Short mmCIF file of N, CA and C in Angstrom, two decimals:
data_model
loop_
_atom_site.label_atom_id
_atom_site.label_comp_id
_atom_site.label_asym_id
_atom_site.label_seq_id
_atom_site.Cartn_x
_atom_site.Cartn_y
_atom_site.Cartn_z
N MET A 290 -27.29 -8.95 -14.04
CA MET A 290 -26.64 -9.11 -12.60
C MET A 290 -27.51 -9.29 -11.77
N PRO A 291 -27.21 -10.46 -10.85
CA PRO A 291 -28.05 -10.94 -9.89
C PRO A 291 -28.43 -10.01 -8.85
N HIS A 292 -29.71 -10.30 -8.34
CA HIS A 292 -30.01 -9.36 -7.20
C HIS A 292 -29.52 -9.67 -6.00
N LEU A 293 -28.83 -8.70 -5.30
CA LEU A 293 -28.12 -8.96 -3.99
C LEU A 293 -28.92 -8.13 -2.79
N SER A 294 -28.91 -9.03 -1.75
CA SER A 294 -29.37 -8.39 -0.54
C SER A 294 -28.44 -7.27 -0.01
N PRO A 295 -28.94 -6.34 0.81
CA PRO A 295 -28.07 -5.45 1.38
C PRO A 295 -26.75 -5.93 1.93
N MET A 296 -26.96 -7.03 2.82
CA MET A 296 -25.68 -7.53 3.49
C MET A 296 -24.81 -8.10 2.17
N ASN A 297 -25.24 -8.80 1.40
CA ASN A 297 -24.36 -9.26 0.21
C ASN A 297 -23.70 -8.02 -0.21
N TRP A 298 -24.51 -7.17 -0.67
CA TRP A 298 -23.98 -5.94 -1.37
C TRP A 298 -22.95 -5.36 -0.65
N ILE A 299 -23.04 -5.17 0.72
CA ILE A 299 -21.97 -4.35 1.60
C ILE A 299 -20.80 -5.38 1.78
N THR A 300 -20.82 -6.82 1.86
CA THR A 300 -19.66 -7.50 1.64
C THR A 300 -18.92 -7.47 0.44
N PHE A 301 -19.78 -7.58 -0.48
CA PHE A 301 -19.14 -7.25 -1.95
C PHE A 301 -18.27 -6.09 -2.27
N LEU A 302 -19.06 -5.05 -1.70
CA LEU A 302 -18.46 -3.71 -1.76
C LEU A 302 -16.93 -3.78 -1.01
N LEU A 303 -17.07 -4.26 0.28
CA LEU A 303 -16.01 -4.28 1.05
C LEU A 303 -14.90 -5.18 0.37
N LEU A 304 -15.22 -6.40 -0.12
CA LEU A 304 -14.11 -7.00 -0.88
C LEU A 304 -13.41 -6.49 -1.79
N THR A 305 -14.30 -5.79 -2.48
CA THR A 305 -13.73 -5.14 -3.86
C THR A 305 -12.87 -4.09 -3.47
N TRP A 306 -13.24 -3.27 -2.27
CA TRP A 306 -12.41 -2.29 -1.77
C TRP A 306 -11.15 -2.60 -1.34
N LEU A 307 -11.17 -3.95 -0.67
CA LEU A 307 -10.01 -4.39 0.03
C LEU A 307 -9.05 -4.93 -1.08
N ILE A 308 -9.44 -5.47 -2.17
CA ILE A 308 -8.64 -6.15 -3.27
C ILE A 308 -8.01 -4.63 -3.95
N ILE A 309 -8.75 -3.74 -4.15
CA ILE A 309 -8.19 -2.59 -4.89
C ILE A 309 -7.26 -1.89 -4.04
N THR A 310 -7.39 -1.88 -2.64
CA THR A 310 -6.46 -1.25 -1.79
C THR A 310 -5.08 -1.87 -1.75
N MET A 311 -5.47 -3.37 -1.78
CA MET A 311 -4.10 -4.22 -1.51
C MET A 311 -3.29 -3.79 -2.93
N PHE A 312 -4.00 -3.84 -3.99
CA PHE A 312 -3.43 -3.72 -5.37
C PHE A 312 -2.48 -2.59 -5.25
N ILE A 313 -3.18 -1.41 -5.17
CA ILE A 313 -2.57 0.07 -5.04
C ILE A 313 -1.50 -0.11 -4.15
N THR A 314 -1.46 -0.54 -2.91
CA THR A 314 -0.55 -0.77 -1.84
C THR A 314 0.55 -1.36 -2.46
N ASN A 315 0.35 -2.66 -3.03
CA ASN A 315 1.60 -3.30 -3.68
C ASN A 315 2.18 -2.38 -4.76
N THR A 316 1.37 -1.84 -5.60
CA THR A 316 1.88 -1.20 -6.57
C THR A 316 2.97 0.10 -6.16
N TRP A 317 2.19 0.68 -5.23
CA TRP A 317 2.88 2.02 -4.56
C TRP A 317 4.15 1.41 -4.04
N TRP A 318 4.37 0.24 -3.11
CA TRP A 318 5.58 -0.25 -2.43
C TRP A 318 6.58 -0.53 -3.63
N SER A 319 6.11 -1.30 -4.70
CA SER A 319 7.13 -1.76 -5.59
C SER A 319 7.59 -0.57 -6.36
N LEU A 320 6.90 0.56 -6.50
CA LEU A 320 7.49 1.73 -7.24
C LEU A 320 8.31 2.57 -6.31
N PHE A 321 7.88 2.65 -4.92
CA PHE A 321 8.82 3.61 -4.20
C PHE A 321 9.75 3.13 -2.99
N ASN A 322 9.55 1.80 -2.71
CA ASN A 322 10.13 1.24 -1.63
C ASN A 322 11.71 1.15 -1.74
N TYR A 323 12.16 0.97 -3.04
CA TYR A 323 13.63 0.99 -3.29
C TYR A 323 14.23 2.55 -2.86
N LYS A 324 13.51 3.34 -3.51
CA LYS A 324 13.97 4.94 -3.15
C LYS A 324 13.68 5.24 -1.81
N THR A 325 12.66 4.91 -1.16
CA THR A 325 12.68 5.02 0.46
C THR A 325 13.73 4.70 1.10
N CYS A 326 14.05 3.27 0.88
CA CYS A 326 15.33 2.62 1.54
C CYS A 326 16.51 3.27 1.24
N THR A 327 16.52 3.60 0.03
CA THR A 327 18.02 4.45 -0.18
C THR A 327 17.88 5.75 0.52
N MET A 328 16.98 6.39 0.43
CA MET A 328 16.95 7.85 1.19
C MET A 328 17.45 7.58 2.76
N ILE A 329 16.49 6.46 3.31
CA ILE A 329 16.88 6.49 4.77
C ILE A 329 18.20 5.89 4.95
N LYS A 330 18.74 5.02 3.96
CA LYS A 330 20.00 4.46 4.28
C LYS A 330 21.24 5.76 4.16
N ASN A 331 20.91 6.73 3.22
CA ASN A 331 21.86 8.03 3.24
C ASN A 331 21.52 8.88 4.33
N PHE A 332 20.40 9.04 4.65
CA PHE A 332 20.18 9.93 6.03
C PHE A 332 20.99 9.22 7.12
N SER A 333 20.77 7.88 7.31
CA SER A 333 21.46 7.31 8.49
C SER A 333 22.74 7.32 8.33
N MET A 334 23.51 7.37 7.39
CA MET A 334 24.83 7.64 7.04
C MET A 334 25.53 8.79 7.32
N THR A 335 24.58 10.04 6.72
CA THR A 335 25.18 11.26 7.04
C THR A 335 25.06 11.63 8.53
N ASN A 336 23.89 11.03 9.23
CA ASN A 336 24.03 11.45 10.59
C ASN A 336 24.99 10.80 11.35
N TYR A 337 25.13 9.32 11.14
CA TYR A 337 26.30 8.68 11.68
C TYR A 337 27.73 9.47 11.33
N TRP A 338 28.09 9.77 10.36
CA TRP A 338 29.23 10.45 10.05
C TRP A 338 29.28 11.90 10.78
N LYS A 339 28.09 12.54 11.04
CA LYS A 339 28.35 13.79 11.82
C LYS A 339 28.55 13.40 13.28
N TRP A 340 28.23 12.17 13.76
CA TRP A 340 28.44 12.08 15.06
C TRP A 340 29.88 11.74 15.03
#
């Protein structure tokens, strides 16, 4: 492993964290986005019909 200066190390950690965060967020959306949309649609419809 090459020797990294503190600044490079911080940059490396930030980039890694960003990539991991994006990956987790994309996975979460792909899993739950459809269910969330369906729930919101159903909720809107029930409220609409109550009015």
